[in-house]
PDB file of C-alpha atoms and ligand atoms in Angstrom:
ATOM      1  CA  MET A 697       0.000   0.000   0.000  1.00 39.00           C
ATOM      2  CA  SER A 698       1.365   3.464  -0.856  1.00 43.00           C
ATOM      3  CA  ARG A 699       2.287   5.881   1.876  1.00 43.00           C
ATOM      4  CA  ALA A 700      -0.350   8.389   0.754  1.00 45.00           C
ATOM      5  CA  LEU A 701      -3.072   5.801   1.013  1.00 43.00           C
ATOM      6  CA  TRP A 702      -1.803   4.774   4.429  1.00 42.00           C
ATOM      7  CA  GLN A 703      -2.191   8.366   5.601  1.00 46.00           C
ATOM      8  CA  VAL A 704      -5.658   8.747   4.177  1.00 43.00           C
ATOM      9  CA  ASN A 705      -6.685   5.606   6.011  1.00 44.00           C
ATOM     10  CA  ARG A 706      -5.696   7.131   9.270  1.00 46.00           C
ATOM     11  CA  SER A 707      -7.059  10.602   8.639  1.00 47.00           C
ATOM     12  CA  PRO A 708     -10.602  11.738   9.424  1.00 46.00           C
ATOM     13  CA  LEU A 709     -11.092  11.626   5.671  1.00 46.00           C
ATOM     14  CA  ARG A 710     -10.986   7.880   5.641  1.00 43.00           C
ATOM     15  CA  TRP A 711     -14.725   7.346   5.493  1.00 44.00           C
ATOM     16  CA  ALA A 712     -15.139   9.946   2.758  1.00 43.00           C
ATOM     17  CA  VAL A 713     -12.491   8.489   0.511  1.00 43.00           C
ATOM     18  CA  LYS A 714     -13.334   5.417  -1.452  1.00 44.00           C
ATOM     19  CA  THR A 715     -10.178   3.479  -0.824  1.00 49.00           C
ATOM     20  CA  GLY A 716     -11.562   0.668  -2.903  1.00 56.00           C
ATOM     21  CA  VAL A 717     -12.214  -2.991  -2.344  1.00 58.00           C
ATOM     22  CA  ASN A 718      -8.543  -3.909  -2.470  1.00 62.00           C
ATOM     23  CA  THR A 719      -7.628  -1.905   0.589  1.00 70.00           C
ATOM     24  CA  TRP A 720     -10.517  -3.388   2.474  1.00 70.00           C
ATOM     25  CA  HIS A 721      -9.445  -6.842   1.352  1.00 79.00           C
ATOM     26  CA  TYR A 722      -5.940  -6.109   2.514  1.00 80.00           C
ATOM     27  CA  GLY A 723      -7.154  -5.441   6.048  1.00 85.00           C
ATOM     28  CA  ALA A 724      -9.504  -8.416   6.053  1.00 87.00           C
ATOM     29  CA  LYS A 725      -6.807 -10.687   4.710  1.00 88.00           C
ATOM     30  CA  ARG A 726      -4.367  -9.595   7.402  1.00 91.00           C
ATOM     31  CA  GLN A 727      -7.006 -10.168  10.039  1.00 93.00           C
ATOM     32  CA  ARG A 728      -7.575 -13.672   8.732  1.00 94.00           C
ATOM     33  CA  LYS A 729      -3.857 -14.442   8.846  1.00 94.00           C
ATOM     34  CA  GLN A 730      -3.629 -13.137  12.406  1.00 95.00           C
ATOM     35  CA  ALA A 731      -6.697 -15.120  13.506  1.00 96.00           C
ATOM     36  CA  LEU A 732      -4.896 -18.311  12.497  1.00 96.00           C
ATOM     37  CA  ASN A 733      -2.703 -17.840  15.571  1.00 95.00           C
ATOM     38  CA  GLN A 734      -5.768 -18.089  17.808  1.00 94.00           C
ATOM     39  CA  LEU A 735      -6.515 -21.625  16.613  1.00 97.00           C
ATOM     40  CA  HIS A 736      -5.119 -24.558  18.538  1.00 96.00           C
ATOM     41  CA  VAL A 737      -3.863 -26.707  15.708  1.00 98.00           C
ATOM     42  CA  ASP A 738      -2.744 -30.122  16.938  1.00 98.00           C
ATOM     43  CA  ALA A 739      -0.014 -32.311  15.419  1.00 98.00           C
ATOM     44  CA  ALA A 740      -2.406 -34.542  13.446  1.00 98.00           C
ATOM     45  CA  GLN A 741      -4.190 -31.504  11.979  1.00 98.00           C
ATOM     46  CA  ALA A 742      -0.862 -29.893  11.043  1.00 98.00           C
ATOM     47  CA  ALA A 743       0.256 -33.142   9.387  1.00 98.00           C
ATOM     48  CA  ALA A 744      -2.954 -33.293   7.315  1.00 98.00           C
ATOM     49  CA  ALA A 745      -2.426 -29.657   6.270  1.00 98.00           C
ATOM     50  CA  ALA A 746       1.131 -30.478   5.180  1.00 98.00           C
ATOM     51  CA  ASP A 747      -0.151 -33.429   3.110  1.00 98.00           C
ATOM     52  CA  LEU A 748      -2.756 -31.179   1.527  1.00 98.00           C
ATOM     53  CA  ASN A 749      -0.178 -28.579   0.562  1.00 98.00           C
ATOM     54  CA  ARG A 750       2.387 -31.066  -0.707  1.00 98.00           C
ATOM     55  CA  ASP A 751       0.211 -33.610  -2.528  1.00 98.00           C
ATOM     56  CA  GLY A 752      -3.121 -31.821  -2.823  1.00 98.00           C
ATOM     57  CA  TYR A 753      -5.056 -34.329  -0.727  1.00 98.00           C
ATOM     58  CA  ALA A 754      -5.437 -35.772   2.741  1.00 98.00           C
ATOM     59  CA  VAL A 755      -7.654 -38.450   4.273  1.00 98.00           C
ATOM     60  CA  VAL A 756      -9.031 -36.878   7.451  1.00 98.00           C
ATOM     61  CA  SER A 757     -11.487 -39.460   8.848  1.00 98.00           C
ATOM     62  CA  ASP A 758      -9.492 -39.712  12.095  1.00 98.00           C
ATOM     63  CA  LEU A 759      -9.805 -35.964  12.730  1.00 98.00           C
ATOM     64  CA  ILE A 760     -13.597 -35.868  12.594  1.00 98.00           C
ATOM     65  CA  ASP A 761     -15.706 -35.559  15.744  1.00 98.00           C
ATOM     66  CA  PRO A 762     -17.430 -38.970  16.094  1.00 98.00           C
ATOM     67  CA  SER A 763     -20.643 -37.512  17.525  1.00 98.00           C
ATOM     68  CA  LEU A 764     -21.021 -34.959  14.712  1.00 98.00           C
ATOM     69  CA  LEU A 765     -20.303 -37.692  12.186  1.00 98.00           C
ATOM     70  CA  GLN A 766     -23.061 -39.879  13.633  1.00 98.00           C
ATOM     71  CA  GLN A 767     -25.506 -36.970  13.508  1.00 98.00           C
ATOM     72  CA  LEU A 768     -24.528 -36.230   9.903  1.00 98.00           C
ATOM     73  CA  ALA A 769     -24.969 -39.886   8.945  1.00 98.00           C
ATOM     74  CA  ALA A 770     -28.443 -40.003  10.509  1.00 98.00           C
ATOM     75  CA  SER A 771     -29.522 -36.749   8.833  1.00 98.00           C
ATOM     76  CA  GLY A 772     -28.074 -37.951   5.537  1.00 97.00           C
ATOM     77  CA  ASP A 773     -30.068 -41.186   5.729  1.00 97.00           C
ATOM     78  CA  ALA A 774     -33.244 -39.216   6.416  1.00 97.00           C
ATOM     79  CA  LYS A 775     -32.601 -37.015   3.355  1.00 97.00           C
ATOM     80  CA  LEU A 776     -32.462 -40.054   1.073  1.00 96.00           C
ATOM     81  CA  SER A 777     -36.259 -40.134   1.203  1.00 95.00           C
ATOM     82  CA  GLU A 778     -36.367 -36.590  -0.256  1.00 95.00           C
ATOM     83  CA  ILE A 779     -34.458 -37.392  -3.447  1.00 95.00           C
ATOM     84  CA  ASP A 780     -37.448 -37.757  -5.779  1.00 93.00           C
ATOM     85  CA  ALA A 781     -39.195 -34.615  -4.545  1.00 93.00           C
ATOM     86  CA  ALA A 782     -35.959 -32.598  -4.721  1.00 94.00           C
ATOM     87  CA  ALA A 783     -35.152 -33.911  -8.189  1.00 92.00           C
ATOM     88  CA  GLU A 784     -38.566 -32.804  -9.407  1.00 91.00           C
ATOM     89  CA  GLN A 785     -38.020 -29.311  -7.996  1.00 91.00           C
ATOM     90  CA  GLN A 786     -34.603 -29.123  -9.650  1.00 90.00           C
ATOM     91  CA  ALA A 787     -35.746 -30.446 -13.019  1.00 84.00           C
ATOM     92  CA  GLY A 788     -34.281 -27.411 -14.804  1.00 79.00           C
ATOM     93  CA  TYR A 789     -30.898 -27.660 -13.108  1.00 73.00           C
ATOM     94  CA  TRP A 790     -28.054 -28.098 -15.569  1.00 70.00           C
ATOM     95  CA  LYS A 791     -26.316 -30.891 -13.686  1.00 77.00           C
ATOM     96  CA  LYS A 792     -28.902 -33.580 -14.228  1.00 87.00           C
ATOM     97  CA  PHE A 793     -26.863 -36.219 -12.414  1.00 94.00           C
ATOM     98  CA  LEU A 794     -26.745 -34.241  -9.149  1.00 95.00           C
ATOM     99  CA  VAL A 795     -29.656 -33.699  -6.736  1.00 95.00           C
ATOM    100  CA  HIS A 796     -29.203 -31.114  -3.980  1.00 96.00           C
ATOM    101  CA  LEU A 797     -30.738 -32.100  -0.678  1.00 96.00           C
ATOM    102  CA  LEU A 798     -30.270 -29.080   1.605  1.00 97.00           C
ATOM    103  CA  ASP A 799     -32.922 -26.760   0.142  1.00 93.00           C
ATOM    104  CA  SER A 800     -35.409 -27.907   2.776  1.00 92.00           C
ATOM    105  CA  GLU A 801     -32.978 -26.899   5.552  1.00 94.00           C
ATOM    106  CA  MET A 802     -32.803 -23.291   4.366  1.00 95.00           C
ATOM    107  CA  VAL A 803     -34.899 -20.363   5.490  1.00 94.00           C
ATOM    108  CA  ASP A 804     -34.932 -17.530   2.946  1.00 94.00           C
ATOM    109  CA  GLY A 805     -32.026 -19.166   1.182  1.00 93.00           C
ATOM    110  CA  LYS A 806     -29.895 -19.343   4.312  1.00 97.00           C
ATOM    111  CA  LEU A 807     -28.663 -22.043   6.652  1.00 98.00           C
ATOM    112  CA  ALA A 808     -28.378 -21.074  10.310  1.00 98.00           C
ATOM    113  CA  ALA A 809     -24.843 -21.196  11.699  1.00 98.00           C
ATOM    114  CA  ASP A 810     -26.009 -23.796  14.229  1.00 98.00           C
ATOM    115  CA  ASN A 811     -27.530 -26.049  11.540  1.00 98.00           C
ATOM    116  CA  LEU A 812     -25.869 -29.467  11.695  1.00 98.00           C
ATOM    117  CA  PHE A 813     -24.626 -29.267   8.095  1.00 98.00           C
ATOM    118  CA  VAL A 814     -22.881 -25.986   8.920  1.00 98.00           C
ATOM    119  CA  ARG A 815     -21.567 -27.083  12.318  1.00 98.00           C
ATOM    120  CA  TYR A 816     -20.097 -30.142  10.665  1.00 98.00           C
ATOM    121  CA  ALA A 817     -17.919 -27.901   8.467  1.00 98.00           C
ATOM    122  CA  LEU A 818     -17.007 -25.609  11.369  1.00 98.00           C
ATOM    123  CA  GLN A 819     -15.651 -28.347  13.642  1.00 98.00           C
ATOM    124  CA  PRO A 820     -12.007 -27.763  14.670  1.00 98.00           C
ATOM    125  CA  GLY A 821     -10.842 -30.987  13.008  1.00 98.00           C
ATOM    126  CA  VAL A 822     -11.872 -29.464   9.670  1.00 98.00           C
ATOM    127  CA  VAL A 823     -11.279 -25.728  10.121  1.00 98.00           C
ATOM    128  CA  ASN A 824      -7.849 -26.156  11.711  1.00 98.00           C
ATOM    129  CA  VAL A 825      -6.576 -28.276   8.834  1.00 98.00           C
ATOM    130  CA  VAL A 826      -7.869 -25.938   6.131  1.00 98.00           C
ATOM    131  CA  ALA A 827      -6.642 -22.857   8.018  1.00 98.00           C
ATOM    132  CA  SER A 828      -3.127 -24.247   8.485  1.00 98.00           C
ATOM    133  CA  ALA A 829      -2.984 -25.292   4.853  1.00 98.00           C
ATOM    134  CA  LEU A 830      -4.075 -21.863   3.605  1.00 97.00           C
ATOM    135  CA  GLY A 831      -2.109 -19.939   6.238  1.00 96.00           C
ATOM    136  CA  GLU A 832      -5.239 -18.027   7.237  1.00 96.00           C
ATOM    137  CA  VAL A 833      -8.764 -18.500   8.526  1.00 96.00           C
ATOM    138  CA  PRO A 834     -10.676 -19.810   5.501  1.00 96.00           C
ATOM    139  CA  TRP A 835     -13.904 -18.602   3.922  1.00 94.00           C
ATOM    140  CA  LEU A 836     -16.620 -21.269   3.857  1.00 96.00           C
ATOM    141  CA  ASP A 837     -18.260 -20.641   0.521  1.00 94.00           C
ATOM    142  CA  TYR A 838     -21.052 -23.187   0.798  1.00 96.00           C
ATOM    143  CA  VAL A 839     -21.981 -26.592   2.145  1.00 98.00           C
ATOM    144  CA  MET A 840     -23.762 -29.170   0.059  1.00 97.00           C
ATOM    145  CA  LEU A 841     -25.450 -32.519   0.472  1.00 98.00           C
ATOM    146  CA  SER A 842     -25.753 -34.083  -2.941  1.00 97.00           C
ATOM    147  CA  TYR A 843     -27.061 -37.291  -4.351  1.00 97.00           C
ATOM    148  CA  SER A 844     -25.423 -38.379  -7.605  1.00 97.00           C
ATOM    149  CA  ARG A 845     -27.401 -40.677  -9.834  1.00 96.00           C
ATOM    150  CA  HIS A 846     -27.332 -42.355 -13.208  1.00 96.00           C
ATOM    151  CA  THR A 847     -28.843 -40.368 -16.091  1.00 92.00           C
ATOM    152  CA  GLY A 848     -27.878 -42.269 -19.211  1.00 93.00           C
ATOM    153  CA  GLN A 849     -26.622 -38.994 -20.701  1.00 94.00           C
ATOM    154  CA  ALA A 850     -23.124 -38.265 -21.965  1.00 95.00           C
ATOM    155  CA  LEU A 851     -20.570 -37.308 -19.289  1.00 95.00           C
ATOM    156  CA  ALA A 852     -20.747 -33.565 -18.559  1.00 93.00           C
ATOM    157  CA  SER A 853     -19.349 -30.828 -16.284  1.00 94.00           C
ATOM    158  CA  SER A 854     -17.843 -32.291 -13.099  1.00 97.00           C
ATOM    159  CA  GLN A 855     -18.000 -35.820 -14.489  1.00 97.00           C
ATOM    160  CA  LEU A 856     -15.167 -34.681 -16.780  1.00 97.00           C
ATOM    161  CA  TRP A 857     -11.648 -33.829 -15.579  1.00 98.00           C
ATOM    162  CA  HIS A 858     -11.330 -30.249 -14.318  1.00 97.00           C
ATOM    163  CA  ARG A 859      -9.867 -27.977 -11.690  1.00 96.00           C
ATOM    164  CA  ASP A 860     -12.212 -25.787  -9.641  1.00 94.00           C
ATOM    165  CA  HIS A 861     -11.785 -21.998 -10.322  1.00 83.00           C
ATOM    166  CA  ASP A 862      -8.191 -21.818 -11.362  1.00 67.00           C
ATOM    167  CA  ASP A 863      -6.689 -18.908  -9.521  1.00 67.00           C
ATOM    168  CA  VAL A 864      -7.925 -18.986  -5.935  1.00 80.00           C
ATOM    169  CA  ARG A 865      -7.116 -21.741  -3.486  1.00 90.00           C
ATOM    170  CA  VAL A 866     -10.124 -24.022  -3.152  1.00 95.00           C
ATOM    171  CA  VAL A 867     -10.078 -26.784  -0.552  1.00 98.00           C
ATOM    172  CA  LYS A 868     -13.045 -29.131  -0.441  1.00 98.00           C
ATOM    173  CA  PHE A 869     -13.896 -31.348   2.472  1.00 98.00           C
ATOM    174  CA  TYR A 870     -15.941 -34.427   1.626  1.00 98.00           C
ATOM    175  CA  THR A 871     -17.690 -37.139   3.642  1.00 98.00           C
ATOM    176  CA  TYR A 872     -19.252 -40.096   1.893  1.00 98.00           C
ATOM    177  CA  LEU A 873     -22.665 -40.935   3.308  1.00 98.00           C
ATOM    178  CA  THR A 874     -23.178 -44.064   1.248  1.00 98.00           C
ATOM    179  CA  ASP A 875     -20.627 -46.753   0.396  1.00 98.00           C
ATOM    180  CA  VAL A 876     -18.517 -45.814  -2.602  1.00 98.00           C
ATOM    181  CA  GLN A 877     -16.556 -48.994  -3.014  1.00 98.00           C
ATOM    182  CA  GLU A 878     -17.074 -49.802  -6.670  1.00 98.00           C
ATOM    183  CA  ASP A 879     -16.518 -47.862  -9.886  1.00 98.00           C
ATOM    184  CA  ALA A 880     -20.297 -48.150 -10.369  1.00 98.00           C
ATOM    185  CA  ASP A 881     -20.795 -45.901  -7.293  1.00 98.00           C
ATOM    186  CA  GLY A 882     -19.088 -42.990  -9.062  1.00 98.00           C
ATOM    187  CA  PRO A 883     -16.112 -42.440  -6.740  1.00 98.00           C
ATOM    188  CA  PHE A 884     -14.442 -39.049  -6.485  1.00 98.00           C
ATOM    189  CA  THR A 885     -11.378 -39.472  -8.706  1.00 98.00           C
ATOM    190  CA  PHE A 886      -8.353 -37.195  -8.917  1.00 98.00           C
ATOM    191  CA  LEU A 887      -4.728 -36.664  -9.846  1.00 98.00           C
ATOM    192  CA  PRO A 888      -2.367 -35.525  -7.095  1.00 98.00           C
ATOM    193  CA  ARG A 889      -0.890 -32.096  -7.365  1.00 97.00           C
ATOM    194  CA  GLN A 890       2.399 -33.193  -8.956  1.00 97.00           C
ATOM    195  CA  SER A 891       0.642 -35.162 -11.716  1.00 97.00           C
ATOM    196  CA  THR A 892      -1.799 -32.325 -12.330  1.00 97.00           C
ATOM    197  CA  ASP A 893       1.139 -29.938 -12.729  1.00 95.00           C
ATOM    198  CA  ARG A 894       2.478 -32.208 -15.471  1.00 95.00           C
ATOM    199  CA  PHE A 895      -0.842 -31.786 -17.310  1.00 96.00           C
ATOM    200  CA  GLY A 896      -0.424 -28.011 -17.192  1.00 92.00           C
ATOM    201  CA  TYR A 897      -2.969 -25.501 -18.466  1.00 89.00           C
ATOM    202  CA  PRO A 898      -4.112 -26.174 -22.045  1.00 87.00           C
ATOM    203  CA  LEU A 899      -5.058 -22.971 -23.833  1.00 83.00           C
ATOM    204  CA  LEU A 900      -8.492 -24.214 -24.727  1.00 85.00           C
ATOM    205  CA  GLY A 901     -11.026 -25.779 -22.489  1.00 88.00           C
ATOM    206  CA  SER A 902     -11.539 -26.317 -18.796  1.00 92.00           C
ATOM    207  CA  HIS A 903     -13.117 -29.781 -18.822  1.00 96.00           C
ATOM    208  CA  PHE A 904     -11.276 -32.698 -20.354  1.00 97.00           C
ATOM    209  CA  LYS A 905     -12.032 -36.212 -21.492  1.00 97.00           C
ATOM    210  CA  ASP A 906     -10.042 -39.143 -20.128  1.00 98.00           C
ATOM    211  CA  GLU A 907      -8.056 -39.482 -23.388  1.00 97.00           C
ATOM    212  CA  GLU A 908      -6.980 -35.836 -23.252  1.00 96.00           C
ATOM    213  CA  VAL A 909      -5.684 -36.225 -19.716  1.00 97.00           C
ATOM    214  CA  PHE A 910      -3.926 -39.534 -20.267  1.00 97.00           C
ATOM    215  CA  GLU A 911      -2.076 -38.209 -23.297  1.00 96.00           C
ATOM    216  CA  LYS A 912      -0.012 -36.247 -20.806  1.00 96.00           C
ATOM    217  CA  VAL A 913      -0.307 -38.021 -17.474  1.00 97.00           C
ATOM    218  CA  SER A 914       0.064 -41.699 -16.628  1.00 97.00           C
ATOM    219  CA  ARG A 915      -3.135 -43.534 -15.745  1.00 97.00           C
ATOM    220  CA  GLN A 916      -1.218 -45.040 -12.847  1.00 98.00           C
ATOM    221  CA  ASP A 917      -1.148 -41.663 -11.122  1.00 98.00           C
ATOM    222  CA  VAL A 918      -4.946 -41.607 -10.770  1.00 98.00           C
ATOM    223  CA  LYS A 919      -6.365 -41.898  -7.252  1.00 98.00           C
ATOM    224  CA  VAL A 920      -9.876 -43.295  -7.005  1.00 98.00           C
ATOM    225  CA  MET A 921     -11.492 -42.610  -3.651  1.00 98.00           C
ATOM    226  CA  LYS A 922     -13.178 -45.947  -3.180  1.00 98.00           C
ATOM    227  CA  ALA A 923     -14.196 -46.062   0.440  1.00 98.00           C
ATOM    228  CA  PRO A 924     -17.021 -47.101   2.730  1.00 98.00           C
ATOM    229  CA  ARG A 925     -19.536 -44.575   3.995  1.00 98.00           C
ATOM    230  CA  LEU A 926     -18.333 -42.096   6.631  1.00 98.00           C
ATOM    231  CA  VAL A 927     -14.826 -41.776   5.195  1.00 98.00           C
ATOM    232  CA  SER A 928     -13.741 -38.107   4.971  1.00 98.00           C
ATOM    233  CA  PHE A 929     -11.104 -36.512   2.782  1.00 98.00           C
ATOM    234  CA  MET A 930      -9.896 -33.109   1.686  1.00 98.00           C
ATOM    235  CA  ILE A 931      -8.775 -32.141  -1.790  1.00 98.00           C
ATOM    236  CA  ASP A 932      -7.120 -28.989  -3.061  1.00 98.00           C
ATOM    237  CA  THR A 933      -9.457 -28.898  -6.042  1.00 97.00           C
ATOM    238  CA  SER A 934      -7.787 -25.775  -7.455  1.00 95.00           C
ATOM    239  CA  HIS A 935      -4.506 -27.694  -7.870  1.00 95.00           C
ATOM    240  CA  CYS A 936      -5.743 -31.232  -8.546  1.00 97.00           C
ATOM    241  CA  LEU A 937      -7.572 -32.322 -11.674  1.00 97.00           C
ATOM    242  CA  HIS A 938     -10.600 -34.297 -10.579  1.00 98.00           C
ATOM    243  CA  MET A 939     -13.919 -35.764 -11.666  1.00 98.00           C
ATOM    244  CA  GLY A 940     -16.573 -38.094 -10.267  1.00 98.00           C
ATOM    245  CA  SER A 941     -20.252 -39.045 -10.121  1.00 98.00           C
ATOM    246  CA  ARG A 942     -19.966 -41.407 -13.081  1.00 98.00           C
ATOM    247  CA  ILE A 943     -22.770 -43.508 -11.665  1.00 98.00           C
ATOM    248  CA  ALA A 944     -23.850 -46.836 -13.169  1.00 98.00           C
ATOM    249  CA  PRO A 945     -27.536 -47.785 -13.449  1.00 97.00           C
ATOM    250  CA  GLY A 946     -28.995 -48.912 -10.144  1.00 96.00           C
ATOM    251  CA  HIS A 947     -26.332 -47.058  -8.134  1.00 98.00           C
ATOM    252  CA  GLY A 948     -26.227 -43.725  -6.304  1.00 97.00           C
ATOM    253  CA  ARG A 949     -23.847 -41.727  -4.137  1.00 98.00           C
ATOM    254  CA  LEU A 950     -24.728 -39.488  -1.194  1.00 98.00           C
ATOM    255  CA  MET A 951     -21.936 -37.086  -0.300  1.00 98.00           C
ATOM    256  CA  TYR A 952     -21.444 -34.080   1.939  1.00 98.00           C
ATOM    257  CA  THR A 953     -19.223 -31.264   0.619  1.00 98.00           C
ATOM    258  CA  ALA A 954     -17.895 -28.170   2.363  1.00 98.00           C
ATOM    259  CA  THR A 955     -16.104 -25.742   0.040  1.00 97.00           C
ATOM    260  CA  PHE A 956     -13.464 -23.454   1.532  1.00 96.00           C
ATOM    261  CA  PHE A 957     -11.686 -20.596  -0.255  1.00 93.00           C
ATOM    262  CA  ALA A 958      -8.707 -18.475   0.587  1.00 91.00           C
ATOM    263  CA  PHE A 959     -10.157 -14.982   0.983  1.00 85.00           C
ATOM    264  CA  PRO A 960     -11.077 -12.982  -1.060  1.00 79.00           C
ATOM    265  CA  ARG A 961     -13.376 -14.932  -3.275  1.00 75.00           C
ATOM    266  CA  MET A 962     -12.375 -14.373  -6.898  1.00 70.00           C
ATOM    267  CA  PHE A 963     -15.890 -13.546  -8.045  1.00 72.00           C
ATOM    268  CA  PRO A 964     -17.973 -11.001  -6.159  1.00 71.00           C
ATOM    269  CA  TRP A 965     -20.221 -12.646  -3.661  1.00 71.00           C
ATOM    270  CA  GLY A 966     -23.869 -11.759  -3.287  1.00 78.00           C
ATOM    271  CA  ASP A 967     -25.955 -12.801  -0.365  1.00 88.00           C
ATOM    272  CA  ARG A 968     -24.243 -15.290   1.932  1.00 93.00           C
ATOM    273  CA  PRO A 969     -26.035 -18.650   2.237  1.00 96.00           C
ATOM    274  CA  PHE A 970     -25.571 -18.526   6.028  1.00 98.00           C
ATOM    275  CA  ARG A 971     -27.197 -16.710   8.926  1.00 97.00           C
ATOM    276  CA  ALA A 972     -25.556 -16.054  12.306  1.00 97.00           C
ATOM    277  CA  THR A 973     -27.407 -16.837  15.520  1.00 97.00           C
ATOM    278  CA  ARG A 974     -27.016 -15.100  18.895  1.00 96.00           C
ATOM    279  CA  ASP A 975     -24.355 -17.637  19.845  1.00 97.00           C
ATOM    280  CA  THR A 976     -22.239 -17.521  16.690  1.00 97.00           C
ATOM    281  CA  SER A 977     -18.617 -16.718  17.599  1.00 97.00           C
ATOM    282  CA  GLU A 978     -16.512 -14.071  15.871  1.00 95.00           C
ATOM    283  CA  LEU A 979     -14.329 -16.818  14.421  1.00 97.00           C
ATOM    284  CA  HIS A 980     -17.322 -18.569  12.931  1.00 97.00           C
ATOM    285  CA  LYS A 981     -18.692 -15.311  11.540  1.00 96.00           C
ATOM    286  CA  MET A 982     -15.339 -14.757   9.857  1.00 95.00           C
ATOM    287  CA  ILE A 983     -15.422 -18.237   8.342  1.00 97.00           C
ATOM    288  CA  LEU A 984     -19.036 -17.841   7.201  1.00 97.00           C
ATOM    289  CA  GLY A 985     -18.346 -14.421   5.680  1.00 93.00           C
ATOM    290  CA  LEU A 986     -20.804 -12.744   8.042  1.00 93.00           C
ATOM    291  CA  GLY A 987     -18.197 -10.298   9.356  1.00 73.00           C
TER     292      GLY A 987
HETATM  293  O1  LIG B2127     -18.914 -35.637  -8.248  1.00 68.80           O
HETATM  294  C1  LIG B2127     -17.704 -35.685  -8.032  1.00 68.80           C
HETATM  295  O2  LIG B2127     -17.162 -36.649  -7.462  1.00 68.80           O
HETATM  296  C2  LIG B2127     -16.834 -34.511  -8.457  1.00 68.80           C
HETATM  297  C3  LIG B2127     -17.212 -33.304  -7.685  1.00 68.80           C
HETATM  298  C4  LIG B2127     -16.435 -32.069  -8.022  1.00 68.80           C
HETATM  299  O3  LIG B2127     -15.996 -31.831  -9.099  1.00 68.80           O
HETATM  300  C5  LIG B2127     -16.242 -31.086  -6.951  1.00 68.80           C
HETATM  301  O4  LIG B2127     -16.705 -31.334  -5.810  1.00 68.80           O
HETATM  302  O5  LIG B2127     -15.615 -30.062  -7.199  1.00 68.80           O
HETATM  303 FE1  LIG B2128     -14.860 -29.922  -9.098  1.00 68.80          FE
END
């Protein structure tokens, strides 16, 4: 920041001068970096963060609060009965193979900060890992409970190889809520960071067919997350090519996703999908973007 701007910020003029979004971001970013020091990151969480930064992925099942996991599993099971109704509501949605199951939890388009699906993302075993990996308190962009199903249509969007938004750090935290132990269950599938780097950034296109990827990267590098229900993992989806939800007939996959960004979000954000309650802490408000 220039010296002149620094002075304006401290002068009585500061509210009259539009210092611009960048200056505001600068302050918010610094605050987020400082707030990292308030977190009590344990050795296992730090190790997972190191894995995430080095390889682009970490299996984090052991870091998850068992009671929250049980509650999530029970709520997930209950939501399975809502699939048909939700699918009907979302008939115009472009990702035909994906049914969103949290709409019924929202009030005016928002989830309360004490809603289970939000609390699950805010647990220390998740936040501490993402925060240490990013070097700052993360921004929780959204949480999602999705059911992937067979459509019989050609592979599209996230069923093809892609990175999520290429220039911000995106870390996604996933928990399987049904068994994903066969290819037919549409496992989350990815290339570690090093292999993805070998693929590089083709000038054209953001979503790639298998053949395009394996022209440049060995098939042996592919990691297929085949795992029983309740396994949790984190992926740096901005640095790792990934795809999934290639579901065979008669199969389906229920998965929880929490998407974290390094602040600021690359695209302007509108209304947040979260609402604070009287008991929401300052840390959680920061994470939920309700500052
Ligand atoms: O459905 C899948 O497994 C892929 C999901 C995906 O691309 C994402 O979560 O960013
Ligand atoms: Fe993705």
